[in-house]
mmCIF file with all atom_site columns, C-alpha atoms in Angstrom:
data_model
loop_
_atom_site.group_PDB
_atom_site.id
_atom_site.type_symbol
_atom_site.label_atom_id
_atom_site.label_alt_id
_atom_site.label_comp_id
_atom_site.label_asym_id
_atom_site.label_entity_id
_atom_site.label_seq_id
_atom_site.pdbx_PDB_ins_code
_atom_site.Cartn_x
_atom_site.Cartn_y
_atom_site.Cartn_z
_atom_site.occupancy
_atom_site.B_iso_or_equiv
_atom_site.pdbx_formal_charge
_atom_site.auth_seq_id
_atom_site.auth_comp_id
_atom_site.auth_asym_id
_atom_site.auth_atom_id
_atom_site.pdbx_PDB_model_num
ATOM 1   C CA . ASP A 1 1   ? 1.697  9.349   -10.089 1.00 63.00 ? 251 ASP A CA 1
ATOM 2   C CA . ALA A 1 2   ? -0.237 6.248   -11.090 1.00 63.00 ? 252 ALA A CA 1
ATOM 3   C CA . LYS A 1 3   ? -1.897 4.197   -8.390  1.00 86.00 ? 253 LYS A CA 1
ATOM 4   C CA . THR A 1 4   ? -0.690 0.665   -7.708  1.00 93.00 ? 254 THR A CA 1
ATOM 5   C CA . THR A 1 5   ? -2.481 -2.389  -6.347  1.00 94.00 ? 255 THR A CA 1
ATOM 6   C CA . GLN A 1 6   ? -0.675 -5.155  -4.474  1.00 96.00 ? 256 GLN A CA 1
ATOM 7   C CA . PRO A 1 7   ? -1.900 -8.168  -2.501  1.00 97.00 ? 257 PRO A CA 1
ATOM 8   C CA . PRO A 1 8   ? -1.710 -7.409  1.230   1.00 96.00 ? 258 PRO A CA 1
ATOM 9   C CA . SER A 1 9   ? 0.259  -10.537 2.102   1.00 97.00 ? 259 SER A CA 1
ATOM 10  C CA . MET A 1 10  ? 2.061  -13.542 0.632   1.00 98.00 ? 260 MET A CA 1
ATOM 11  C CA . ASP A 1 11  ? 4.012  -16.529 1.911   1.00 97.00 ? 261 ASP A CA 1
ATOM 12  C CA . CYS A 1 12  ? 6.941  -18.221 0.212   1.00 97.00 ? 262 CYS A CA 1
ATOM 13  C CA . ALA A 1 13  ? 9.021  -21.234 1.197   1.00 97.00 ? 263 ALA A CA 1
ATOM 14  C CA . GLU A 1 14  ? 12.676 -20.592 1.918   1.00 97.00 ? 264 GLU A CA 1
ATOM 15  C CA . GLY A 1 15  ? 14.847 -21.323 -1.116  1.00 97.00 ? 265 GLY A CA 1
ATOM 16  C CA . ARG A 1 16  ? 12.013 -20.922 -3.577  1.00 97.00 ? 266 ARG A CA 1
ATOM 17  C CA . ALA A 1 17  ? 11.401 -17.983 -5.882  1.00 97.00 ? 267 ALA A CA 1
ATOM 18  C CA . ALA A 1 18  ? 9.126  -15.299 -4.489  1.00 98.00 ? 268 ALA A CA 1
ATOM 19  C CA . ASN A 1 19  ? 6.963  -13.621 -7.119  1.00 98.00 ? 269 ASN A CA 1
ATOM 20  C CA . LEU A 1 20  ? 5.309  -10.395 -6.006  1.00 98.00 ? 270 LEU A CA 1
ATOM 21  C CA . PRO A 1 21  ? 2.697  -8.938  -8.366  1.00 97.00 ? 271 PRO A CA 1
ATOM 22  C CA . CYS A 1 22  ? 1.751  -5.307  -8.840  1.00 96.00 ? 272 CYS A CA 1
ATOM 23  C CA . ASN A 1 23  ? -1.015 -3.810  -10.947 1.00 95.00 ? 273 ASN A CA 1
ATOM 24  C CA . HIS A 1 24  ? -0.629 -0.297  -12.333 1.00 93.00 ? 274 HIS A CA 1
ATOM 25  C CA . SER A 1 25  ? -3.247 -0.142  -15.051 1.00 93.00 ? 275 SER A CA 1
ATOM 26  C CA . THR A 1 26  ? -3.231 3.684   -15.290 1.00 90.00 ? 276 THR A CA 1
ATOM 27  C CA . ILE A 1 27  ? 0.512  4.008   -15.769 1.00 90.00 ? 277 ILE A CA 1
ATOM 28  C CA . SER A 1 28  ? 1.665  6.647   -18.222 1.00 87.00 ? 278 SER A CA 1
ATOM 29  C CA . GLY A 1 29  ? 4.360  6.260   -20.837 1.00 85.00 ? 279 GLY A CA 1
ATOM 30  C CA . ASN A 1 30  ? 6.915  8.258   -18.873 1.00 83.00 ? 280 ASN A CA 1
ATOM 31  C CA . GLU A 1 31  ? 6.343  6.608   -15.501 1.00 87.00 ? 281 GLU A CA 1
ATOM 32  C CA . TYR A 1 32  ? 8.810  4.183   -14.029 1.00 89.00 ? 282 TYR A CA 1
ATOM 33  C CA . VAL A 1 33  ? 8.067  1.207   -11.778 1.00 92.00 ? 283 VAL A CA 1
ATOM 34  C CA . TYR A 1 34  ? 10.103 1.151   -8.567  1.00 92.00 ? 284 TYR A CA 1
ATOM 35  C CA . TRP A 1 35  ? 10.303 -1.495  -5.868  1.00 95.00 ? 285 TRP A CA 1
ATOM 36  C CA . TYR A 1 36  ? 11.371 -0.868  -2.288  1.00 95.00 ? 286 TYR A CA 1
ATOM 37  C CA . ARG A 1 37  ? 11.178 -3.106  0.742   1.00 97.00 ? 287 ARG A CA 1
ATOM 38  C CA . GLN A 1 38  ? 10.952 -2.373  4.446   1.00 95.00 ? 288 GLN A CA 1
ATOM 39  C CA . ILE A 1 39  ? 12.100 -4.801  7.080   1.00 94.00 ? 289 ILE A CA 1
ATOM 40  C CA . HIS A 1 40  ? 10.265 -4.351  10.346  1.00 88.00 ? 290 HIS A CA 1
ATOM 41  C CA . SER A 1 41  ? 10.979 -1.003  12.057  1.00 85.00 ? 291 SER A CA 1
ATOM 42  C CA . GLN A 1 42  ? 13.715 -0.061  9.605   1.00 91.00 ? 292 GLN A CA 1
ATOM 43  C CA . GLY A 1 43  ? 13.874 2.438   6.756   1.00 92.00 ? 293 GLY A CA 1
ATOM 44  C CA . PRO A 1 44  ? 12.837 1.260   3.277   1.00 93.00 ? 294 PRO A CA 1
ATOM 45  C CA . GLN A 1 45  ? 15.499 -0.114  0.963   1.00 94.00 ? 295 GLN A CA 1
ATOM 46  C CA . TYR A 1 46  ? 15.586 0.367   -2.797  1.00 93.00 ? 296 TYR A CA 1
ATOM 47  C CA . ILE A 1 47  ? 15.473 -2.889  -4.765  1.00 96.00 ? 297 ILE A CA 1
ATOM 48  C CA . ILE A 1 48  ? 15.072 -2.211  -8.459  1.00 95.00 ? 298 ILE A CA 1
ATOM 49  C CA . HIS A 1 49  ? 13.308 -0.056  -11.019 1.00 92.00 ? 299 HIS A CA 1
ATOM 50  C CA . GLY A 1 50  ? 12.339 -0.213  -14.698 1.00 92.00 ? 300 GLY A CA 1
ATOM 51  C CA . LEU A 1 51  ? 10.491 1.546   -17.487 1.00 91.00 ? 301 LEU A CA 1
ATOM 52  C CA . LYS A 1 52  ? 9.471  -1.103  -20.007 1.00 91.00 ? 302 LYS A CA 1
ATOM 53  C CA . ASN A 1 53  ? 12.265 -3.633  -20.294 1.00 88.00 ? 303 ASN A CA 1
ATOM 54  C CA . ASN A 1 54  ? 12.818 -6.421  -17.834 1.00 94.00 ? 304 ASN A CA 1
ATOM 55  C CA . GLU A 1 55  ? 15.554 -5.628  -15.350 1.00 95.00 ? 305 GLU A CA 1
ATOM 56  C CA . THR A 1 56  ? 17.810 -7.714  -13.131 1.00 97.00 ? 306 THR A CA 1
ATOM 57  C CA . ASN A 1 57  ? 20.295 -6.829  -10.430 1.00 95.00 ? 307 ASN A CA 1
ATOM 58  C CA . GLU A 1 58  ? 21.981 -8.641  -7.577  1.00 95.00 ? 308 GLU A CA 1
ATOM 59  C CA . MET A 1 59  ? 18.843 -8.506  -5.451  1.00 94.00 ? 309 MET A CA 1
ATOM 60  C CA . ALA A 1 60  ? 15.954 -9.240  -7.785  1.00 97.00 ? 310 ALA A CA 1
ATOM 61  C CA . SER A 1 61  ? 14.412 -9.282  -11.226 1.00 98.00 ? 311 SER A CA 1
ATOM 62  C CA . LEU A 1 62  ? 11.626 -7.039  -12.462 1.00 98.00 ? 312 LEU A CA 1
ATOM 63  C CA . ILE A 1 63  ? 9.292  -8.274  -15.157 1.00 97.00 ? 313 ILE A CA 1
ATOM 64  C CA . ILE A 1 64  ? 7.041  -5.650  -16.760 1.00 96.00 ? 314 ILE A CA 1
ATOM 65  C CA . THR A 1 65  ? 4.242  -6.743  -19.080 1.00 96.00 ? 315 THR A CA 1
ATOM 66  C CA . GLU A 1 66  ? 4.258  -5.510  -22.645 1.00 94.00 ? 316 GLU A CA 1
ATOM 67  C CA . ASP A 1 67  ? 1.296  -3.177  -22.024 1.00 95.00 ? 317 ASP A CA 1
ATOM 68  C CA . ARG A 1 68  ? 3.034  -1.999  -18.812 1.00 94.00 ? 318 ARG A CA 1
ATOM 69  C CA . LYS A 1 69  ? -0.148 -2.373  -16.798 1.00 94.00 ? 319 LYS A CA 1
ATOM 70  C CA . SER A 1 70  ? 1.391  -4.811  -14.375 1.00 96.00 ? 320 SER A CA 1
ATOM 71  C CA . SER A 1 71  ? 4.737  -6.044  -13.155 1.00 96.00 ? 321 SER A CA 1
ATOM 72  C CA . THR A 1 72  ? 6.253  -8.787  -11.022 1.00 97.00 ? 322 THR A CA 1
ATOM 73  C CA . LEU A 1 73  ? 9.179  -8.589  -8.665  1.00 98.00 ? 323 LEU A CA 1
ATOM 74  C CA . ILE A 1 74  ? 11.053 -11.867 -8.445  1.00 98.00 ? 324 ILE A CA 1
ATOM 75  C CA . LEU A 1 75  ? 13.359 -12.827 -5.585  1.00 98.00 ? 325 LEU A CA 1
ATOM 76  C CA . PRO A 1 76  ? 15.004 -15.902 -7.116  1.00 96.00 ? 326 PRO A CA 1
ATOM 77  C CA . HIS A 1 77  ? 16.011 -17.792 -3.961  1.00 95.00 ? 327 HIS A CA 1
ATOM 78  C CA . ALA A 1 78  ? 14.162 -16.363 -0.992  1.00 96.00 ? 328 ALA A CA 1
ATOM 79  C CA . THR A 1 79  ? 15.805 -16.418 2.429   1.00 97.00 ? 329 THR A CA 1
ATOM 80  C CA . LEU A 1 80  ? 14.411 -15.643 5.849   1.00 97.00 ? 330 LEU A CA 1
ATOM 81  C CA . ARG A 1 81  ? 16.032 -12.208 5.625   1.00 96.00 ? 331 ARG A CA 1
ATOM 82  C CA . ASP A 1 82  ? 13.728 -11.389 2.723   1.00 97.00 ? 332 ASP A CA 1
ATOM 83  C CA . THR A 1 83  ? 10.751 -11.273 5.081   1.00 98.00 ? 333 THR A CA 1
ATOM 84  C CA . ALA A 1 84  ? 9.572  -7.675  4.735   1.00 97.00 ? 334 ALA A CA 1
ATOM 85  C CA . VAL A 1 85  ? 6.904  -5.383  3.317   1.00 96.00 ? 335 VAL A CA 1
ATOM 86  C CA . TYR A 1 86  ? 7.458  -4.811  -0.396  1.00 97.00 ? 336 TYR A CA 1
ATOM 87  C CA . TYR A 1 87  ? 6.267  -1.603  -2.005  1.00 95.00 ? 337 TYR A CA 1
ATOM 88  C CA . CYS A 1 88  ? 5.566  -1.142  -5.695  1.00 95.00 ? 338 CYS A CA 1
ATOM 89  C CA . ILE A 1 89  ? 5.701  2.530   -6.679  1.00 91.00 ? 339 ILE A CA 1
ATOM 90  C CA . VAL A 1 90  ? 5.006  4.176   -10.011 1.00 88.00 ? 340 VAL A CA 1
ATOM 91  C CA . ARG A 1 91  ? 6.328  7.653   -10.610 1.00 81.00 ? 341 ARG A CA 1
ATOM 92  C CA . VAL A 1 92  ? 7.656  10.006  -13.179 1.00 72.00 ? 342 VAL A CA 1
ATOM 93  C CA . TYR A 1 93  ? 11.401 10.366  -13.121 1.00 66.00 ? 343 TYR A CA 1
ATOM 94  C CA . THR A 1 94  ? 12.757 13.736  -14.119 1.00 60.00 ? 344 THR A CA 1
ATOM 95  C CA . ASN A 1 95  ? 16.324 14.817  -14.473 1.00 55.00 ? 345 ASN A CA 1
ATOM 96  C CA . PHE A 1 96  ? 15.612 17.937  -12.460 1.00 54.00 ? 346 PHE A CA 1
ATOM 97  C CA . GLY A 1 97  ? 14.778 16.388  -9.177  1.00 53.00 ? 347 GLY A CA 1
ATOM 98  C CA . ASN A 1 98  ? 14.226 13.119  -7.432  1.00 54.00 ? 348 ASN A CA 1
ATOM 99  C CA . GLU A 1 99  ? 10.843 14.021  -6.045  1.00 64.00 ? 349 GLU A CA 1
ATOM 100 C CA . LYS A 1 100 ? 8.572  12.271  -3.627  1.00 68.00 ? 350 LYS A CA 1
ATOM 101 C CA . LEU A 1 101 ? 7.795  8.595   -3.637  1.00 77.00 ? 351 LEU A CA 1
ATOM 102 C CA . THR A 1 102 ? 4.176  7.651   -3.001  1.00 81.00 ? 352 THR A CA 1
ATOM 103 C CA . PHE A 1 103 ? 4.081  4.516   -0.899  1.00 84.00 ? 353 PHE A CA 1
ATOM 104 C CA . GLY A 1 104 ? 0.948  2.402   -0.643  1.00 85.00 ? 354 GLY A CA 1
ATOM 105 C CA . THR A 1 105 ? 0.471  -0.309  1.964   1.00 87.00 ? 355 THR A CA 1
ATOM 106 C CA . GLY A 1 106 ? 2.582  -2.853  0.064   1.00 94.00 ? 356 GLY A CA 1
ATOM 107 C CA . THR A 1 107 ? 2.728  -6.655  0.274   1.00 97.00 ? 357 THR A CA 1
ATOM 108 C CA . ARG A 1 108 ? 3.854  -8.296  3.476   1.00 97.00 ? 358 ARG A CA 1
ATOM 109 C CA . LEU A 1 109 ? 6.047  -11.196 2.339   1.00 98.00 ? 359 LEU A CA 1
ATOM 110 C CA . THR A 1 110 ? 6.744  -13.923 4.864   1.00 98.00 ? 360 THR A CA 1
ATOM 111 C CA . ILE A 1 111 ? 9.408  -16.495 4.089   1.00 98.00 ? 361 ILE A CA 1
ATOM 112 C CA . ILE A 1 112 ? 8.582  -19.843 5.665   1.00 97.00 ? 362 ILE A CA 1
ATOM 113 C CA . PRO A 1 113 ? 11.488 -22.041 6.864   1.00 95.00 ? 363 PRO A CA 1
ATOM 114 C CA . ASP B 2 1   ? 30.811 4.615   6.512   1.00 58.00 ? 268 ASP B CA 1
ATOM 115 C CA . GLY B 2 2   ? 28.507 6.710   4.354   1.00 67.00 ? 269 GLY B CA 1
ATOM 116 C CA . GLY B 2 3   ? 24.877 6.874   5.287   1.00 92.00 ? 270 GLY B CA 1
ATOM 117 C CA . ILE B 2 4   ? 22.022 8.626   7.006   1.00 95.00 ? 271 ILE B CA 1
ATOM 118 C CA . THR B 2 5   ? 21.742 8.895   10.744  1.00 95.00 ? 272 THR B CA 1
ATOM 119 C CA . GLN B 2 6   ? 18.647 9.744   12.715  1.00 96.00 ? 273 GLN B CA 1
ATOM 120 C CA . SER B 2 7   ? 18.610 10.350  16.398  1.00 89.00 ? 274 SER B CA 1
ATOM 121 C CA . PRO B 2 8   ? 17.288 9.340   18.768  1.00 90.00 ? 275 PRO B CA 1
ATOM 122 C CA . LYS B 2 9   ? 15.719 6.009   17.772  1.00 92.00 ? 276 LYS B CA 1
ATOM 123 C CA . TYR B 2 10  ? 12.969 6.383   20.370  1.00 94.00 ? 277 TYR B CA 1
ATOM 124 C CA . LEU B 2 11  ? 11.635 9.686   21.639  1.00 94.00 ? 278 LEU B CA 1
ATOM 125 C CA . PHE B 2 12  ? 8.971  10.446  24.196  1.00 93.00 ? 279 PHE B CA 1
ATOM 126 C CA . ARG B 2 13  ? 7.381  13.850  24.703  1.00 91.00 ? 280 ARG B CA 1
ATOM 127 C CA . LYS B 2 14  ? 4.486  15.318  26.587  1.00 90.00 ? 281 LYS B CA 1
ATOM 128 C CA . GLU B 2 15  ? 1.537  16.636  24.674  1.00 89.00 ? 282 GLU B CA 1
ATOM 129 C CA . GLY B 2 16  ? 1.896  20.305  23.807  1.00 88.00 ? 283 GLY B CA 1
ATOM 130 C CA . GLN B 2 17  ? 5.683  20.281  23.525  1.00 91.00 ? 284 GLN B CA 1
ATOM 131 C CA . ASN B 2 18  ? 7.583  20.922  20.340  1.00 93.00 ? 285 ASN B CA 1
ATOM 132 C CA . VAL B 2 19  ? 10.213 18.317  19.480  1.00 94.00 ? 286 VAL B CA 1
ATOM 133 C CA . THR B 2 20  ? 12.976 18.314  16.883  1.00 95.00 ? 287 THR B CA 1
ATOM 134 C CA . LEU B 2 21  ? 14.112 15.156  15.121  1.00 96.00 ? 288 LEU B CA 1
ATOM 135 C CA . SER B 2 22  ? 17.639 15.015  13.774  1.00 96.00 ? 289 SER B CA 1
ATOM 136 C CA . CYS B 2 23  ? 18.667 13.795  10.309  1.00 97.00 ? 290 CYS B CA 1
ATOM 137 C CA . GLU B 2 24  ? 22.269 13.894  9.073   1.00 97.00 ? 291 GLU B CA 1
ATOM 138 C CA . GLN B 2 25  ? 23.770 12.455  5.904   1.00 97.00 ? 292 GLN B CA 1
ATOM 139 C CA . ASN B 2 26  ? 27.355 12.190  4.678   1.00 96.00 ? 293 ASN B CA 1
ATOM 140 C CA . LEU B 2 27  ? 26.486 10.953  1.200   1.00 94.00 ? 294 LEU B CA 1
ATOM 141 C CA . ASN B 2 28  ? 26.898 14.414  -0.354  1.00 93.00 ? 295 ASN B CA 1
ATOM 142 C CA . HIS B 2 29  ? 23.284 14.276  -1.511  1.00 92.00 ? 296 HIS B CA 1
ATOM 143 C CA . ASP B 2 30  ? 21.507 17.473  -2.448  1.00 90.00 ? 297 ASP B CA 1
ATOM 144 C CA . ALA B 2 31  ? 17.965 16.246  -1.797  1.00 90.00 ? 298 ALA B CA 1
ATOM 145 C CA . MET B 2 32  ? 16.558 15.260  1.579   1.00 93.00 ? 299 MET B CA 1
ATOM 146 C CA . TYR B 2 33  ? 13.088 14.119  2.634   1.00 93.00 ? 300 TYR B CA 1
ATOM 147 C CA . TRP B 2 34  ? 10.976 13.524  5.701   1.00 95.00 ? 301 TRP B CA 1
ATOM 148 C CA . TYR B 2 35  ? 8.281  10.842  5.756   1.00 95.00 ? 302 TYR B CA 1
ATOM 149 C CA . ARG B 2 36  ? 5.815  9.769   8.395   1.00 96.00 ? 303 ARG B CA 1
ATOM 150 C CA . GLN B 2 37  ? 4.620  6.184   8.814   1.00 94.00 ? 304 GLN B CA 1
ATOM 151 C CA . ASP B 2 38  ? 1.668  5.080   10.925  1.00 94.00 ? 305 ASP B CA 1
ATOM 152 C CA . PRO B 2 39  ? 1.125  1.435   11.962  1.00 88.00 ? 306 PRO B CA 1
ATOM 153 C CA . GLY B 2 40  ? 0.236  -0.795  9.012   1.00 84.00 ? 307 GLY B CA 1
ATOM 154 C CA . GLN B 2 41  ? 0.438  2.100   6.582   1.00 87.00 ? 308 GLN B CA 1
ATOM 155 C CA . GLY B 2 42  ? 2.789  3.256   3.873   1.00 88.00 ? 309 GLY B CA 1
ATOM 156 C CA . LEU B 2 43  ? 4.993  6.323   4.076   1.00 90.00 ? 310 LEU B CA 1
ATOM 157 C CA . ARG B 2 44  ? 3.621  9.814   3.606   1.00 92.00 ? 311 ARG B CA 1
ATOM 158 C CA . LEU B 2 45  ? 5.802  12.763  2.617   1.00 91.00 ? 312 LEU B CA 1
ATOM 159 C CA . ILE B 2 46  ? 6.004  15.655  5.081   1.00 94.00 ? 313 ILE B CA 1
ATOM 160 C CA . TYR B 2 47  ? 8.655  17.952  3.573   1.00 94.00 ? 314 TYR B CA 1
ATOM 161 C CA . TYR B 2 48  ? 11.462 17.721  1.081   1.00 91.00 ? 315 TYR B CA 1
ATOM 162 C CA . SER B 2 49  ? 14.424 19.853  0.099   1.00 92.00 ? 316 SER B CA 1
ATOM 163 C CA . GLN B 2 50  ? 16.433 19.742  -3.098  1.00 88.00 ? 317 GLN B CA 1
ATOM 164 C CA . ILE B 2 51  ? 18.988 22.368  -2.170  1.00 90.00 ? 318 ILE B CA 1
ATOM 165 C CA . VAL B 2 52  ? 20.291 24.227  0.849   1.00 93.00 ? 319 VAL B CA 1
ATOM 166 C CA . ASN B 2 53  ? 18.005 27.005  2.114   1.00 94.00 ? 320 ASN B CA 1
ATOM 167 C CA . ASP B 2 54  ? 15.058 25.724  0.100   1.00 92.00 ? 321 ASP B CA 1
ATOM 168 C CA . PHE B 2 55  ? 12.326 23.206  0.915   1.00 92.00 ? 322 PHE B CA 1
ATOM 169 C CA . GLN B 2 56  ? 8.807  22.303  -0.198  1.00 90.00 ? 323 GLN B CA 1
ATOM 170 C CA . LYS B 2 57  ? 5.754  20.980  1.580   1.00 91.00 ? 324 LYS B CA 1
ATOM 171 C CA . GLY B 2 58  ? 4.785  17.400  0.984   1.00 89.00 ? 325 GLY B CA 1
ATOM 172 C CA . ASP B 2 59  ? 1.362  15.823  1.422   1.00 88.00 ? 326 ASP B CA 1
ATOM 173 C CA . ILE B 2 60  ? 1.038  16.268  5.189   1.00 94.00 ? 327 ILE B CA 1
ATOM 174 C CA . ALA B 2 61  ? 3.099  19.343  6.170   1.00 95.00 ? 328 ALA B CA 1
ATOM 175 C CA . GLU B 2 62  ? 0.612  20.838  8.622   1.00 95.00 ? 329 GLU B CA 1
ATOM 176 C CA . GLY B 2 63  ? 1.983  20.915  12.158  1.00 96.00 ? 330 GLY B CA 1
ATOM 177 C CA . TYR B 2 64  ? 5.580  20.356  11.039  1.00 97.00 ? 331 TYR B CA 1
ATOM 178 C CA . SER B 2 65  ? 8.476  22.653  10.188  1.00 97.00 ? 332 SER B CA 1
ATOM 179 C CA . VAL B 2 66  ? 11.928 22.087  8.713   1.00 97.00 ? 333 VAL B CA 1
ATOM 180 C CA . SER B 2 67  ? 15.136 23.946  7.975   1.00 97.00 ? 334 SER B CA 1
ATOM 181 C CA . ARG B 2 68  ? 17.996 23.274  5.573   1.00 97.00 ? 335 ARG B CA 1
ATOM 182 C CA . GLU B 2 69  ? 20.909 25.450  6.604   1.00 97.00 ? 336 GLU B CA 1
ATOM 183 C CA . LYS B 2 70  ? 23.526 22.845  5.727   1.00 96.00 ? 337 LYS B CA 1
ATOM 184 C CA . LYS B 2 71  ? 23.657 20.259  2.968   1.00 96.00 ? 338 LYS B CA 1
ATOM 185 C CA . GLU B 2 72  ? 24.236 17.481  5.483   1.00 97.00 ? 339 GLU B CA 1
ATOM 186 C CA . SER B 2 73  ? 21.383 18.283  7.850   1.00 97.00 ? 340 SER B CA 1
ATOM 187 C CA . PHE B 2 74  ? 17.590 18.450  7.578   1.00 97.00 ? 341 PHE B CA 1
ATOM 188 C CA . PRO B 2 75  ? 15.985 18.632  11.025  1.00 97.00 ? 342 PRO B CA 1
ATOM 189 C CA . LEU B 2 76  ? 12.238 18.209  11.453  1.00 97.00 ? 343 LEU B CA 1
ATOM 190 C CA . THR B 2 77  ? 10.290 19.963  14.214  1.00 97.00 ? 344 THR B CA 1
ATOM 191 C CA . VAL B 2 78  ? 7.016  18.432  15.272  1.00 95.00 ? 345 VAL B CA 1
ATOM 192 C CA . THR B 2 79  ? 5.041  21.312  16.712  1.00 93.00 ? 346 THR B CA 1
ATOM 193 C CA . SER B 2 80  ? 2.211  21.304  19.208  1.00 88.00 ? 347 SER B CA 1
ATOM 194 C CA . ALA B 2 81  ? -0.110 22.079  16.285  1.00 87.00 ? 348 ALA B CA 1
ATOM 195 C CA . GLN B 2 82  ? 0.328  18.540  14.936  1.00 89.00 ? 349 GLN B CA 1
ATOM 196 C CA . LYS B 2 83  ? -2.792 16.766  16.184  1.00 88.00 ? 350 LYS B CA 1
ATOM 197 C CA . ASN B 2 84  ? -1.533 13.180  16.039  1.00 91.00 ? 351 ASN B CA 1
ATOM 198 C CA . PRO B 2 85  ? 2.268  13.310  16.305  1.00 93.00 ? 352 PRO B CA 1
ATOM 199 C CA . THR B 2 86  ? 2.846  9.773   17.523  1.00 95.00 ? 353 THR B CA 1
ATOM 200 C CA . ALA B 2 87  ? 4.367  7.934   14.545  1.00 96.00 ? 354 ALA B CA 1
ATOM 201 C CA . PHE B 2 88  ? 7.516  6.512   12.987  1.00 96.00 ? 355 PHE B CA 1
ATOM 202 C CA . TYR B 2 89  ? 9.498  9.246   11.215  1.00 97.00 ? 356 TYR B CA 1
ATOM 203 C CA . LEU B 2 90  ? 11.867 8.455   8.385   1.00 96.00 ? 357 LEU B CA 1
ATOM 204 C CA . CYS B 2 91  ? 14.430 10.682  6.750   1.00 96.00 ? 358 CYS B CA 1
ATOM 205 C CA . ALA B 2 92  ? 15.827 10.007  3.275   1.00 94.00 ? 359 ALA B CA 1
ATOM 206 C CA . SER B 2 93  ? 18.266 11.555  0.840   1.00 93.00 ? 360 SER B CA 1
ATOM 207 C CA . SER B 2 94  ? 19.100 11.278  -2.828  1.00 89.00 ? 361 SER B CA 1
ATOM 208 C CA . ILE B 2 95  ? 21.125 12.912  -5.555  1.00 84.00 ? 362 ILE B CA 1
ATOM 209 C CA . VAL B 2 96  ? 19.092 15.320  -7.613  1.00 74.00 ? 363 VAL B CA 1
ATOM 210 C CA . ARG B 2 97  ? 20.199 14.706  -11.158 1.00 65.00 ? 364 ARG B CA 1
ATOM 211 C CA . GLY B 2 98  ? 20.770 11.251  -12.557 1.00 60.00 ? 365 GLY B CA 1
ATOM 212 C CA . GLY B 2 99  ? 19.723 9.356   -9.473  1.00 64.00 ? 366 GLY B CA 1
ATOM 213 C CA . TYR B 2 100 ? 16.950 6.822   -9.083  1.00 72.00 ? 367 TYR B CA 1
ATOM 214 C CA . GLU B 2 101 ? 17.242 5.768   -5.486  1.00 85.00 ? 368 GLU B CA 1
ATOM 215 C CA . GLN B 2 102 ? 16.338 7.338   -2.164  1.00 89.00 ? 369 GLN B CA 1
ATOM 216 C CA . PHE B 2 103 ? 18.438 6.214   0.776   1.00 91.00 ? 370 PHE B CA 1
ATOM 217 C CA . PHE B 2 104 ? 16.601 5.986   4.082   1.00 94.00 ? 371 PHE B CA 1
ATOM 218 C CA . GLY B 2 105 ? 17.761 6.400   7.640   1.00 95.00 ? 372 GLY B CA 1
ATOM 219 C CA . PRO B 2 106 ? 16.820 3.989   10.452  1.00 94.00 ? 373 PRO B CA 1
ATOM 220 C CA . GLY B 2 107 ? 13.924 6.143   11.637  1.00 96.00 ? 374 GLY B CA 1
ATOM 221 C CA . THR B 2 108 ? 12.804 7.758   14.893  1.00 96.00 ? 375 THR B CA 1
ATOM 222 C CA . ARG B 2 109 ? 9.772  6.448   16.729  1.00 96.00 ? 376 ARG B CA 1
ATOM 223 C CA . LEU B 2 110 ? 8.070  9.391   18.435  1.00 96.00 ? 377 LEU B CA 1
ATOM 224 C CA . THR B 2 111 ? 5.526  8.819   21.169  1.00 95.00 ? 378 THR B CA 1
ATOM 225 C CA . VAL B 2 112 ? 3.602  11.744  22.571  1.00 91.00 ? 379 VAL B CA 1
ATOM 226 C CA . LEU B 2 113 ? 2.104  11.046  25.959  1.00 87.00 ? 380 LEU B CA 1
#
């Protein structure tokens, strides 16, 4: 799986959009970008994933650059409950098994009241 | 409610003792996983299983053992051979085909004294 690089920490004002960057310059054509988050002392929670098109769901939007070497997770209206560590993961998805996720150290996002 | 349960949330053991961590899921998922998390670090895969009576080693399997006798259950034993067992242990599950998301339990924090 391709390696990812994320800033160790970020702050965002409550109510504003939080934009979390991720670099994955060695990504392969068949590797997906996944985002999970982990609130303190809890299990990680899936947020969103994508291959090459931008994606949006009820939690967030994922913007992937055209060359796929980087992506941005956008939380459109951040709340205090969004304070967490956000992990960007790149992995191959196969239809034969949902294999391991390789978590880095992520970005610690703090939402400021 | 469907989900993954891990028990207990906090566990204390004396050095040299084996300890078994429980993980149960009622999501009807075929695949289950065990991860270890150390302070300030990402998750590392210990073992995973994609079907009953079968499991594979992850990145850090030494000093751990698992069993998968039932679809719903995937217990992890931390043996006395594990040199640094104090950590936060997370169990996850997923469907095998057609799924993108791993669902995580609340975790067990093991402290070896």
